[in-house]
């Protein structure tokens, strides 16, 4: 699948895409329509919810914190189940007083430290995706870049997508979010974050590749409580059967 085929323009969202069509180390490609990453689905208009239903999504995993959740812009279909698992663990101020103190929170620099400190929260999210009812699963945060990017990195790594491909998927959000910032009348954060990483001698791509090189994703998540059966279920959900 090309990037254009993976991008999903559900009305009301700006940074939604299918995790299908990505090559894995065993020569297969991830399955289309199985798992979707997104910015907040609460902003979908009625047409957007219809597009989500037609696409086959039946479970939503909401990564937002409690204080970020407001009412949906349009009524949520009854056919869709929502599971809320706040990924951040923002009550741990010792961690977040460091990571929220500058642009680093908008970059993958915090993924490794977050996984090290809170493996159980990422494990819970991956487990919820794996155990979801039949049909597609969509997970989202607010902008669809940071928390959704961390979860996408883990999901794709667990099914054998190479780090370079995972980094390319992450980078798509930079372009997709420009429309969101315009719609909100806000400054595009992409150049700010890229400049911050460049001054540190790195890039988003490099950070993701280095994070995965130094991380045993499966062992980390299992140490956080992910059941081995959930690993098998995730792979069966996202990978075509041989």
mmCIF file of C-alpha atoms in Angstrom:
data_model
loop_
_atom_site.group_PDB
_atom_site.id
_atom_site.type_symbol
_atom_site.label_atom_id
_atom_site.label_comp_id
_atom_site.label_asym_id
_atom_site.label_seq_id
_atom_site.Cartn_x
_atom_site.Cartn_y
_atom_site.Cartn_z
ATOM 1 C CA UNK A 1 0.000 0.000 0.000
ATOM 2 C CA UNK A 2 1.182 3.505 -0.793
ATOM 3 C CA UNK A 3 1.054 6.222 1.816
ATOM 4 C CA UNK A 4 -1.966 7.691 0.018
ATOM 5 C CA UNK A 5 -3.794 4.372 0.373
ATOM 6 C CA UNK A 6 -2.940 4.185 4.078
ATOM 7 C CA UNK A 7 -4.045 7.749 4.853
ATOM 8 C CA UNK A 8 -7.654 7.896 6.016
ATOM 9 C CA UNK A 9 -9.560 11.147 5.632
ATOM 10 C CA UNK A 10 -12.414 10.544 8.021
ATOM 11 C CA UNK A 11 -14.285 13.819 8.332
ATOM 12 C CA UNK A 12 -13.288 15.607 11.504
ATOM 13 C CA UNK A 13 -9.865 13.968 11.943
ATOM 14 C CA UNK A 14 -6.523 14.992 10.472
ATOM 15 C CA UNK A 15 -3.913 12.349 11.309
ATOM 16 C CA UNK A 16 -5.555 8.977 10.774
ATOM 17 C CA UNK A 17 -3.925 6.105 8.912
ATOM 18 C CA UNK A 18 -4.071 2.367 8.461
ATOM 19 C CA UNK A 19 -1.148 0.337 9.793
ATOM 20 C CA UNK A 20 -1.671 -2.123 6.951
ATOM 21 C CA UNK A 21 0.590 -2.565 3.955
ATOM 22 C CA UNK A 22 3.914 -2.306 5.791
ATOM 23 C CA UNK A 23 6.628 -4.877 4.968
ATOM 24 C CA UNK A 24 7.863 -7.235 7.662
ATOM 25 C CA UNK A 25 11.157 -9.042 8.074
ATOM 26 C CA UNK A 26 9.670 -12.359 6.886
ATOM 27 C CA UNK A 27 8.566 -10.930 3.542
ATOM 28 C CA UNK A 28 4.882 -10.433 4.342
ATOM 29 C CA UNK A 29 2.946 -7.187 4.748
ATOM 30 C CA UNK A 30 0.696 -6.082 7.571
ATOM 31 C CA UNK A 31 -2.994 -6.568 6.910
ATOM 32 C CA UNK A 32 -5.146 -3.694 5.737
ATOM 33 C CA UNK A 33 -8.079 -2.645 7.894
ATOM 34 C CA UNK A 34 -6.930 -4.405 11.061
ATOM 35 C CA UNK A 35 -5.392 -1.594 13.145
ATOM 36 C CA UNK A 36 -5.604 2.172 12.676
ATOM 37 C CA UNK A 37 -3.766 4.994 14.464
ATOM 38 C CA UNK A 38 -5.332 8.428 14.779
ATOM 39 C CA UNK A 39 -5.662 11.804 16.347
ATOM 40 C CA UNK A 40 -8.675 12.193 18.630
ATOM 41 C CA UNK A 41 -11.684 10.367 17.252
ATOM 42 C CA UNK A 42 -13.891 12.459 19.534
ATOM 43 C CA UNK A 43 -13.657 15.215 16.901
ATOM 44 C CA UNK A 44 -15.289 13.104 14.179
ATOM 45 C CA UNK A 45 -18.342 14.548 12.504
ATOM 46 C CA UNK A 46 -21.298 12.257 11.806
ATOM 47 C CA UNK A 47 -19.959 11.504 8.339
ATOM 48 C CA UNK A 48 -16.605 10.620 9.898
ATOM 49 C CA UNK A 49 -18.212 8.105 12.246
ATOM 50 C CA UNK A 50 -19.993 6.565 9.264
ATOM 51 C CA UNK A 51 -16.671 6.314 7.425
ATOM 52 C CA UNK A 52 -15.095 4.667 10.481
ATOM 53 C CA UNK A 53 -17.937 2.129 10.674
ATOM 54 C CA UNK A 54 -17.777 1.400 6.954
ATOM 55 C CA UNK A 55 -14.028 0.818 7.259
ATOM 56 C CA UNK A 56 -14.822 -1.906 9.787
ATOM 57 C CA UNK A 57 -13.656 -0.385 13.075
ATOM 58 C CA UNK A 58 -15.448 -2.007 16.010
ATOM 59 C CA UNK A 59 -13.112 -1.145 18.914
ATOM 60 C CA UNK A 60 -11.486 2.145 19.905
ATOM 61 C CA UNK A 61 -8.633 2.331 22.418
ATOM 62 C CA UNK A 62 -8.495 5.857 23.836
ATOM 63 C CA UNK A 63 -5.041 6.780 25.161
ATOM 64 C CA UNK A 64 -6.000 10.211 26.507
ATOM 65 C CA UNK A 65 -5.825 11.281 30.136
ATOM 66 C CA UNK A 66 -9.063 11.793 32.052
ATOM 67 C CA UNK A 67 -8.707 15.576 31.972
ATOM 68 C CA UNK A 68 -8.413 15.542 28.165
ATOM 69 C CA UNK A 69 -11.704 13.779 27.572
ATOM 70 C CA UNK A 70 -14.717 15.874 26.665
ATOM 71 C CA UNK A 71 -17.936 14.993 24.869
ATOM 72 C CA UNK A 72 -17.881 13.707 21.307
ATOM 73 C CA UNK A 73 -18.484 16.211 18.536
ATOM 74 C CA UNK A 74 -21.129 13.859 17.088
ATOM 75 C CA UNK A 75 -22.855 10.802 18.543
ATOM 76 C CA UNK A 76 -20.645 7.719 18.693
ATOM 77 C CA UNK A 77 -22.133 4.645 16.980
ATOM 78 C CA UNK A 78 -23.405 1.902 19.261
ATOM 79 C CA UNK A 79 -21.594 -0.663 17.137
ATOM 80 C CA UNK A 80 -18.249 0.641 18.412
ATOM 81 C CA UNK A 81 -16.825 -0.316 21.806
ATOM 82 C CA UNK A 82 -14.469 2.165 23.492
ATOM 83 C CA UNK A 83 -11.719 1.118 25.906
ATOM 84 C CA UNK A 84 -10.016 3.919 27.812
ATOM 85 C CA UNK A 85 -6.414 3.333 28.928
ATOM 86 C CA UNK A 86 -4.547 6.577 29.722
ATOM 87 C CA UNK A 87 -1.023 5.892 28.495
ATOM 88 C CA UNK A 88 0.845 8.744 30.141
ATOM 89 C CA UNK A 89 0.532 7.913 33.879
ATOM 90 C CA UNK A 90 0.630 11.695 34.338
ATOM 91 C CA UNK A 91 0.158 11.407 38.089
ATOM 92 C CA UNK A 92 3.845 10.455 38.316
ATOM 93 C CA UNK A 93 5.140 14.023 38.552
ATOM 94 C CA UNK A 94 8.758 12.990 39.114
ATOM 95 C CA UNK A 95 8.756 11.654 35.562
ATOM 96 C CA UNK A 96 6.582 14.253 33.862
ATOM 97 C CA UNK A 97 8.096 17.344 35.484
ATOM 98 C CA UNK A 98 11.187 16.438 33.451
ATOM 99 C CA UNK A 99 9.547 15.401 30.193
ATOM 100 C CA UNK A 100 6.886 18.117 30.047
ATOM 101 C CA UNK A 101 9.413 20.895 30.631
ATOM 102 C CA UNK A 102 10.249 21.471 26.965
ATOM 103 C CA UNK A 103 9.763 20.294 23.358
ATOM 104 C CA UNK A 104 11.112 16.836 24.201
ATOM 105 C CA UNK A 105 7.592 15.647 25.035
ATOM 106 C CA UNK A 106 6.614 16.115 21.383
ATOM 107 C CA UNK A 107 9.434 13.828 20.230
ATOM 108 C CA UNK A 108 10.171 10.088 20.503
ATOM 109 C CA UNK A 109 12.950 10.867 23.000
ATOM 110 C CA UNK A 110 10.651 9.991 25.880
ATOM 111 C CA UNK A 111 9.479 6.634 24.493
ATOM 112 C CA UNK A 112 12.360 4.606 25.933
ATOM 113 C CA UNK A 113 12.250 6.202 29.404
ATOM 114 C CA UNK A 114 8.444 5.871 29.489
ATOM 115 C CA UNK A 115 8.597 2.176 28.596
ATOM 116 C CA UNK A 116 11.264 1.599 31.208
ATOM 117 C CA UNK A 117 9.269 3.330 33.950
ATOM 118 C CA UNK A 118 5.726 2.292 32.991
ATOM 119 C CA UNK A 119 5.890 -0.958 30.984
ATOM 120 C CA UNK A 120 2.591 -2.099 32.471
ATOM 121 C CA UNK A 121 0.661 0.757 30.841
ATOM 122 C CA UNK A 122 1.926 0.033 27.329
ATOM 123 C CA UNK A 123 1.358 -3.676 27.992
ATOM 124 C CA UNK A 124 -2.269 -2.937 28.905
ATOM 125 C CA UNK A 125 -2.792 -1.017 25.650
ATOM 126 C CA UNK A 126 -1.252 -3.747 23.495
ATOM 127 C CA UNK A 127 -3.342 -6.333 25.328
ATOM 128 C CA UNK A 128 -6.530 -4.361 24.701
ATOM 129 C CA UNK A 129 -5.761 -4.156 20.980
ATOM 130 C CA UNK A 130 -4.970 -7.866 20.829
ATOM 131 C CA UNK A 131 -8.112 -8.955 22.737
ATOM 132 C CA UNK A 132 -10.541 -6.629 20.979
ATOM 133 C CA UNK A 133 -13.726 -8.018 19.498
ATOM 134 C CA UNK A 134 -13.709 -9.100 15.837
ATOM 135 C CA UNK A 135 -13.304 -6.180 13.457
ATOM 136 C CA UNK A 136 -10.857 -3.335 13.148
ATOM 137 C CA UNK A 137 -9.237 -1.542 16.083
ATOM 138 C CA UNK A 138 -8.383 2.176 16.168
ATOM 139 C CA UNK A 139 -6.231 3.737 18.872
ATOM 140 C CA UNK A 140 -5.803 7.458 19.384
ATOM 141 C CA UNK A 141 -4.508 10.207 21.639
ATOM 142 C CA UNK A 142 -5.086 13.919 20.917
ATOM 143 C CA UNK A 143 -2.843 14.747 17.958
ATOM 144 C CA UNK A 144 -2.051 11.176 16.946
ATOM 145 C CA UNK A 145 1.708 11.694 16.986
ATOM 146 C CA UNK A 146 3.211 11.151 20.443
ATOM 147 C CA UNK A 147 1.234 8.558 22.420
ATOM 148 C CA UNK A 148 -0.238 7.024 19.281
ATOM 149 C CA UNK A 149 3.285 7.019 17.860
ATOM 150 C CA UNK A 150 4.611 5.064 20.826
ATOM 151 C CA UNK A 151 1.859 2.467 20.555
ATOM 152 C CA UNK A 152 2.300 2.196 16.777
ATOM 153 C CA UNK A 153 6.043 1.672 17.283
ATOM 154 C CA UNK A 154 5.365 -1.207 19.670
ATOM 155 C CA UNK A 155 2.624 -2.833 17.598
ATOM 156 C CA UNK A 156 4.690 -2.743 14.422
ATOM 157 C CA UNK A 157 7.862 -3.943 16.125
ATOM 158 C CA UNK A 158 6.006 -6.910 17.626
ATOM 159 C CA UNK A 159 4.895 -8.123 14.188
ATOM 160 C CA UNK A 160 8.330 -7.728 12.611
ATOM 161 C CA UNK A 161 8.193 -4.400 10.775
ATOM 162 C CA UNK A 162 11.734 -3.078 10.431
ATOM 163 C CA UNK A 163 12.732 -0.014 12.499
ATOM 164 C CA UNK A 164 13.293 2.104 9.394
ATOM 165 C CA UNK A 165 9.728 1.476 8.219
ATOM 166 C CA UNK A 166 8.403 2.250 11.693
ATOM 167 C CA UNK A 167 10.315 5.539 11.662
ATOM 168 C CA UNK A 168 8.886 6.388 8.238
ATOM 169 C CA UNK A 169 5.366 5.792 9.501
ATOM 170 C CA UNK A 170 6.036 8.033 12.510
ATOM 171 C CA UNK A 171 7.312 10.844 10.277
ATOM 172 C CA UNK A 172 4.047 10.973 8.313
ATOM 173 C CA UNK A 173 2.431 12.757 11.258
ATOM 174 C CA UNK A 174 4.576 15.844 10.669
ATOM 175 C CA UNK A 175 2.858 16.515 7.350
ATOM 176 C CA UNK A 176 -0.581 15.305 8.420
ATOM 177 C CA UNK A 177 -0.681 17.550 11.489
ATOM 178 C CA UNK A 178 -0.180 20.755 9.502
ATOM 179 C CA UNK A 179 -3.889 20.733 8.643
ATOM 180 C CA UNK A 180 -4.821 20.221 12.283
ATOM 181 C CA UNK A 181 -2.722 23.187 13.393
ATOM 182 C CA UNK A 182 -4.231 25.347 10.637
ATOM 183 C CA UNK A 183 -7.747 24.325 11.642
ATOM 184 C CA UNK A 184 -7.031 25.281 15.261
ATOM 185 C CA UNK A 185 -5.235 28.491 14.342
ATOM 186 C CA UNK A 186 -2.080 27.251 16.076
ATOM 187 C CA UNK A 187 1.592 27.329 15.160
ATOM 188 C CA UNK A 188 2.827 24.224 13.344
ATOM 189 C CA UNK A 189 4.925 22.392 15.916
ATOM 190 C CA UNK A 190 6.739 20.268 13.310
ATOM 191 C CA UNK A 191 9.601 22.717 12.605
ATOM 192 C CA UNK A 192 9.964 23.451 16.336
ATOM 193 C CA UNK A 193 10.380 19.771 17.195
ATOM 194 C CA UNK A 194 12.681 19.084 14.256
ATOM 195 C CA UNK A 195 14.861 22.029 15.261
ATOM 196 C CA UNK A 196 15.000 20.831 18.857
ATOM 197 C CA UNK A 197 16.173 17.375 17.760
ATOM 198 C CA UNK A 198 18.626 18.799 15.238
ATOM 199 C CA UNK A 199 20.289 20.881 17.953
ATOM 200 C CA UNK A 200 20.733 17.665 19.897
ATOM 201 C CA UNK A 201 22.406 16.073 16.890
ATOM 202 C CA UNK A 202 19.592 13.682 16.073
ATOM 203 C CA UNK A 203 16.204 13.328 14.338
ATOM 204 C CA UNK A 204 12.886 11.626 15.009
ATOM 205 C CA UNK A 205 13.870 8.836 12.646
ATOM 206 C CA UNK A 206 17.200 8.279 14.369
ATOM 207 C CA UNK A 207 15.639 8.310 17.833
ATOM 208 C CA UNK A 208 13.097 5.625 16.918
ATOM 209 C CA UNK A 209 15.710 3.408 15.269
ATOM 210 C CA UNK A 210 18.061 3.758 18.262
ATOM 211 C CA UNK A 211 15.236 3.198 20.750
ATOM 212 C CA UNK A 212 14.264 -0.059 19.061
ATOM 213 C CA UNK A 213 17.896 -1.142 18.749
ATOM 214 C CA UNK A 214 18.307 -0.854 22.509
ATOM 215 C CA UNK A 215 14.944 -2.352 23.453
ATOM 216 C CA UNK A 216 13.644 -5.898 23.585
ATOM 217 C CA UNK A 217 10.030 -4.925 22.946
ATOM 218 C CA UNK A 218 8.525 -8.335 23.643
ATOM 219 C CA UNK A 219 10.471 -8.879 26.878
ATOM 220 C CA UNK A 220 9.707 -5.348 28.105
ATOM 221 C CA UNK A 221 5.973 -5.703 27.560
ATOM 222 C CA UNK A 222 5.817 -9.211 29.014
ATOM 223 C CA UNK A 223 7.634 -7.902 32.102
ATOM 224 C CA UNK A 224 4.867 -5.286 32.256
ATOM 225 C CA UNK A 225 2.199 -7.974 32.325
ATOM 226 C CA UNK A 226 1.439 -8.687 28.665
ATOM 227 C CA UNK A 227 0.241 -12.264 28.296
ATOM 228 C CA UNK A 228 2.041 -14.380 25.654
ATOM 229 C CA UNK A 229 -1.397 -15.305 24.300
ATOM 230 C CA UNK A 230 -1.999 -11.609 23.618
ATOM 231 C CA UNK A 231 1.192 -11.496 21.559
ATOM 232 C CA UNK A 232 -0.135 -14.315 19.404
ATOM 233 C CA UNK A 233 -3.533 -12.623 19.139
ATOM 234 C CA UNK A 234 -1.946 -9.334 18.063
ATOM 235 C CA UNK A 235 0.095 -11.048 15.370
ATOM 236 C CA UNK A 236 -2.927 -12.979 14.129
ATOM 237 C CA UNK A 237 -4.908 -9.737 13.987
ATOM 238 C CA UNK A 238 -2.379 -7.697 12.027
ATOM 239 C CA UNK A 239 -0.615 -10.324 9.933
ATOM 240 C CA UNK A 240 -2.060 -12.364 7.057
ATOM 241 C CA UNK A 241 -2.076 -16.082 7.683
ATOM 242 C CA UNK A 242 0.536 -18.145 5.850
#
